[in-house]
Amino acid sequence: MLHANESHRSGMSMIKSQTSPVTVDDLAALNGLWAEVVDGHIVNRRSEQQALTPGFLHNQVAGNIYAVLRDCARDANDGYACTGGLEYVLKSAADAAVITSRVPDVSFICKANLPASYNWNRPFIGAPDLAIEVVAPEDTATDLLERIDDYLQAGTREVWVVYPIREELYQYRKAAPATVRIYQHEVPIDSPVLPNLSLTVEQLLDV
């Protein structure tokens, strides 16, 4: 059974604590609430003092990125662009208890990594090939670094962290963990996951 809890970690609020391990069924039962699992506990994606969904700028930037990724995927017919709300179960225990799950703002899954038996109405078991986080004012550096680490350790090939106010995109690659690429303005974004991508920071911030 799940119970309310007042604990906090990295700027997120613990909305549920459990006397039994978190399962994929528990996540599916959240009915679209943007919650994640951190260290085996279900936490709110954003603090209780913030709205469950971020503001207009965040929404538009995430929408711009999704639209480009969707068109890119359709042209190449090699994967699926996903909007915010899709839960990825990144780490599980031997008894299938969920240890870590994340909900990126935008993501991309290659068709080759989509299990034939996947239930499209359930959280995704595994990591996206590309995870994108659009930074909101309440996001902390610690939380962002934890998210990046969770994605890369789970097998995500590439992570983007987009700063709308700074007008920058930080790119992290699993194949080159010691290198962070910073994109600004009209510099084309080079993505191994999406080799046919045509996108600049200026374009994705065009709201």
CSV table of C-alpha atoms in Angstrom, one decimal:
chain,number,residue,atom,x,y,z
A,1,MET,CA,0.0,0.0,0.0
A,2,LEU,CA,1.2,3.5,-0.8
A,3,HIS,CA,1.1,6.3,1.8
A,4,ALA,CA,1.6,10.1,1.8
A,5,ASN,CA,5.1,11.2,2.9
A,6,GLU,CA,6.6,14.7,3.6
A,7,SER,CA,10.2,13.9,2.6
A,8,HIS,CA,12.1,15.9,0.0
A,9,ARG,CA,15.2,15.2,-2.2
A,10,SER,CA,17.0,17.4,-4.8
A,11,GLY,CA,14.1,19.9,-5.0
A,12,MET,CA,11.5,17.3,-5.7
A,13,SER,CA,8.7,16.3,-3.3
A,14,MET,CA,8.0,12.8,-2.1
A,15,ILE,CA,4.4,12.2,-3.0
A,16,LYS,CA,4.2,8.6,-2.1
A,17,SER,CA,6.2,6.3,0.1
A,18,GLN,CA,5.7,2.6,0.1
A,19,THR,CA,5.7,-0.2,2.6
A,20,SER,CA,6.3,-2.6,-0.4
A,21,PRO,CA,8.5,-2.1,-3.4
A,22,VAL,CA,7.4,0.2,-6.3
A,23,THR,CA,6.1,-1.8,-9.3
A,24,VAL,CA,5.5,-0.9,-12.9
A,25,ASP,CA,1.8,-1.3,-12.0
A,26,ASP,CA,2.2,1.4,-9.4
A,27,LEU,CA,3.6,3.8,-12.0
A,28,ALA,CA,0.9,2.9,-14.6
A,29,ALA,CA,-1.7,3.7,-11.9
A,30,LEU,CA,-0.4,7.3,-11.5
A,31,ASN,CA,-2.7,8.3,-14.4
A,32,GLY,CA,-0.4,10.7,-16.1
A,33,LEU,CA,1.0,12.5,-13.0
A,34,TRP,CA,4.6,13.5,-13.7
A,35,ALA,CA,6.2,11.4,-11.0
A,36,GLU,CA,9.4,9.4,-11.0
A,37,VAL,CA,11.1,6.8,-8.9
A,38,VAL,CA,14.4,7.8,-7.2
A,39,ASP,CA,16.1,5.3,-4.9
A,40,GLY,CA,13.0,3.1,-4.9
A,41,HIS,CA,10.6,5.9,-3.8
A,42,ILE,CA,8.0,7.7,-6.0
A,43,VAL,CA,8.7,11.4,-6.1
A,44,ASN,CA,6.9,14.3,-7.7
A,45,ARG,CA,8.8,15.6,-10.8
A,46,ARG,CA,8.6,19.1,-9.4
A,47,SER,CA,8.3,20.5,-5.9
A,48,GLU,CA,4.9,20.9,-4.2
A,49,GLN,CA,5.4,24.7,-4.4
A,50,GLN,CA,5.4,24.5,-8.2
A,51,ALA,CA,2.8,23.7,-10.8
A,52,LEU,CA,2.8,20.1,-12.0
A,53,THR,CA,3.4,21.4,-15.5
A,54,PRO,CA,6.0,24.1,-16.3
A,55,GLY,CA,5.4,27.4,-18.0
A,56,PHE,CA,4.7,28.6,-21.6
A,57,LEU,CA,8.4,29.0,-22.7
A,58,HIS,CA,9.2,25.5,-21.5
A,59,ASN,CA,6.2,24.1,-23.3
A,60,GLN,CA,7.0,25.8,-26.5
A,61,VAL,CA,10.7,24.8,-26.5
A,62,ALA,CA,9.9,21.1,-25.8
A,63,GLY,CA,7.2,21.2,-28.5
A,64,ASN,CA,9.7,22.6,-31.0
A,65,ILE,CA,12.2,19.9,-30.3
A,66,TYR,CA,9.5,17.2,-30.4
A,67,ALA,CA,8.3,18.4,-33.8
A,68,VAL,CA,11.8,18.3,-35.3
A,69,LEU,CA,12.5,14.8,-33.9
A,70,ARG,CA,9.1,13.5,-35.1
A,71,ASP,CA,9.7,14.7,-38.6
A,72,CYS,CA,13.3,13.3,-38.5
A,73,ALA,CA,12.0,9.9,-37.3
A,74,ARG,CA,9.3,9.8,-40.0
A,75,ASP,CA,11.8,10.7,-42.8
A,76,ALA,CA,14.2,8.0,-41.7
A,77,ASN,CA,11.6,5.6,-40.5
A,78,ASP,CA,14.0,4.5,-37.8
A,79,GLY,CA,12.3,5.4,-34.5
A,80,TYR,CA,9.8,7.2,-32.4
A,81,ALA,CA,9.8,10.7,-31.0
A,82,CYS,CA,8.0,10.9,-27.6
A,83,THR,CA,6.6,13.9,-25.8
A,84,GLY,CA,6.9,14.4,-22.0
A,85,GLY,CA,4.9,12.0,-20.0
A,86,LEU,CA,6.4,8.7,-21.1
A,87,GLU,CA,7.9,7.0,-18.1
A,88,TYR,CA,11.2,5.1,-18.5
A,89,VAL,CA,12.0,2.4,-16.0
A,90,LEU,CA,15.8,2.8,-16.0
A,91,LYS,CA,16.8,0.4,-13.1
A,92,SER,CA,15.0,-2.5,-11.4
A,93,ALA,CA,15.9,-4.9,-8.7
A,94,ALA,CA,16.1,-8.7,-9.1
A,95,ASP,CA,12.5,-9.0,-7.9
A,96,ALA,CA,11.4,-6.4,-10.6
A,97,ALA,CA,10.9,-3.6,-8.1
A,98,VAL,CA,11.5,-0.3,-9.7
A,99,ILE,CA,14.6,1.5,-8.3
A,100,THR,CA,14.9,4.4,-10.8
A,101,SER,CA,12.4,5.8,-13.4
A,102,ARG,CA,12.6,9.1,-15.2
A,103,VAL,CA,10.2,11.2,-17.4
A,104,PRO,CA,12.2,13.3,-19.9
A,105,ASP,CA,10.6,16.3,-21.5
A,106,VAL,CA,11.2,14.8,-25.0
A,107,SER,CA,12.8,11.5,-26.0
A,108,PHE,CA,13.6,9.3,-28.9
A,109,ILE,CA,13.6,5.5,-29.2
A,110,CYS,CA,15.1,3.7,-32.1
A,111,LYS,CA,12.9,1.1,-33.6
A,112,ALA,CA,15.6,-1.5,-33.2
A,113,ASN,CA,15.4,-1.0,-29.4
A,114,LEU,CA,11.6,-1.3,-29.1
A,115,PRO,CA,10.8,-4.8,-27.9
A,116,ALA,CA,8.3,-6.7,-30.1
A,117,SER,CA,6.3,-7.6,-27.0
A,118,TYR,CA,6.1,-4.0,-25.6
A,119,ASN,CA,2.7,-2.9,-24.3
A,120,TRP,CA,2.2,0.6,-25.7
A,121,ASN,CA,0.0,1.5,-22.8
A,122,ARG,CA,2.6,0.9,-20.1
A,123,PRO,CA,5.8,2.6,-19.0
A,124,PHE,CA,8.9,1.8,-21.1
A,125,ILE,CA,11.2,-0.8,-19.6
A,126,GLY,CA,14.6,0.5,-20.5
A,127,ALA,CA,16.3,3.7,-21.5
A,128,PRO,CA,15.6,6.0,-24.5
A,129,ASP,CA,18.3,6.4,-27.1
A,130,LEU,CA,18.0,10.2,-26.7
A,131,ALA,CA,16.7,12.0,-23.6
A,132,ILE,CA,16.0,15.7,-23.5
A,133,GLU,CA,15.5,17.9,-20.5
A,134,VAL,CA,14.3,21.5,-20.9
A,135,VAL,CA,15.4,23.3,-17.8
A,136,ALA,CA,12.7,25.1,-15.8
A,137,PRO,CA,13.4,27.8,-13.2
A,138,GLU,CA,13.0,25.5,-10.2
A,139,ASP,CA,15.3,22.8,-11.5
A,140,THR,CA,18.5,22.5,-9.5
A,141,ALA,CA,22.0,21.6,-10.8
A,142,THR,CA,22.2,18.6,-8.5
A,143,ASP,CA,18.9,17.2,-9.8
A,144,LEU,CA,19.9,17.7,-13.5
A,145,LEU,CA,23.3,16.0,-12.9
A,146,GLU,CA,21.5,13.0,-11.2
A,147,ARG,CA,19.1,12.8,-14.1
A,148,ILE,CA,21.9,12.8,-16.7
A,149,ASP,CA,23.8,10.1,-14.8
A,150,ASP,CA,20.7,8.0,-14.5
A,151,TYR,CA,20.1,8.1,-18.2
A,152,LEU,CA,23.6,7.4,-19.3
A,153,GLN,CA,24.1,4.6,-16.8
A,154,ALA,CA,20.9,2.9,-18.0
A,155,GLY,CA,22.1,2.9,-21.6
A,156,THR,CA,20.9,6.2,-23.1
A,157,ARG,CA,23.3,7.1,-25.9
A,158,GLU,CA,22.8,10.9,-25.7
A,159,VAL,CA,21.3,13.4,-23.3
A,160,TRP,CA,20.4,17.1,-24.1
A,161,VAL,CA,19.9,19.7,-21.4
A,162,VAL,CA,18.4,22.8,-22.9
A,163,TYR,CA,18.6,26.1,-21.1
A,164,PRO,CA,15.9,28.4,-22.7
A,165,ILE,CA,17.0,31.5,-20.7
A,166,ARG,CA,20.7,31.1,-21.4
A,167,GLU,CA,19.9,30.0,-25.0
A,168,GLU,CA,22.3,27.0,-24.8
A,169,LEU,CA,22.1,23.3,-25.3
A,170,TYR,CA,24.4,21.0,-23.4
A,171,GLN,CA,25.0,17.6,-25.0
A,172,TYR,CA,26.2,14.5,-23.1
A,173,ARG,CA,27.2,11.3,-24.9
A,174,LYS,CA,27.6,7.9,-23.4
A,175,ALA,CA,30.5,7.1,-25.8
A,176,ALA,CA,32.4,10.2,-24.6
A,177,PRO,CA,31.5,10.7,-20.9
A,178,ALA,CA,34.3,13.2,-20.3
A,179,THR,CA,33.2,15.6,-23.0
A,180,VAL,CA,30.3,18.0,-22.8
A,181,ARG,CA,29.4,19.9,-26.0
A,182,ILE,CA,27.7,23.3,-25.7
A,183,TYR,CA,25.7,24.6,-28.6
A,184,GLN,CA,24.6,28.2,-29.1
A,185,HIS,CA,22.8,30.2,-31.7
A,186,GLU,CA,23.2,28.9,-35.3
A,187,VAL,CA,25.6,26.1,-34.7
A,188,PRO,CA,24.1,22.8,-36.1
A,189,ILE,CA,23.5,20.2,-33.4
A,190,ASP,CA,25.4,17.0,-34.2
A,191,SER,CA,23.6,13.9,-33.0
A,192,PRO,CA,24.9,10.3,-33.5
A,193,VAL,CA,21.4,9.1,-32.6
A,194,LEU,CA,19.8,11.2,-35.4
A,195,PRO,CA,22.4,11.6,-38.2
A,196,ASN,CA,19.8,13.3,-40.5
A,197,LEU,CA,19.0,15.9,-37.9
A,198,SER,CA,18.9,19.5,-39.0
A,199,LEU,CA,18.5,21.8,-35.9
A,200,THR,CA,20.1,24.7,-34.2
A,201,VAL,CA,19.5,26.2,-30.7
A,202,GLU,CA,18.1,29.3,-32.4
A,203,GLN,CA,15.5,27.2,-34.2
A,204,LEU,CA,14.4,25.3,-31.1
A,205,LEU,CA,14.0,28.6,-29.1
A,206,ASP,CA,11.9,30.2,-31.8
A,207,VAL,CA,8.6,30.8,-29.9
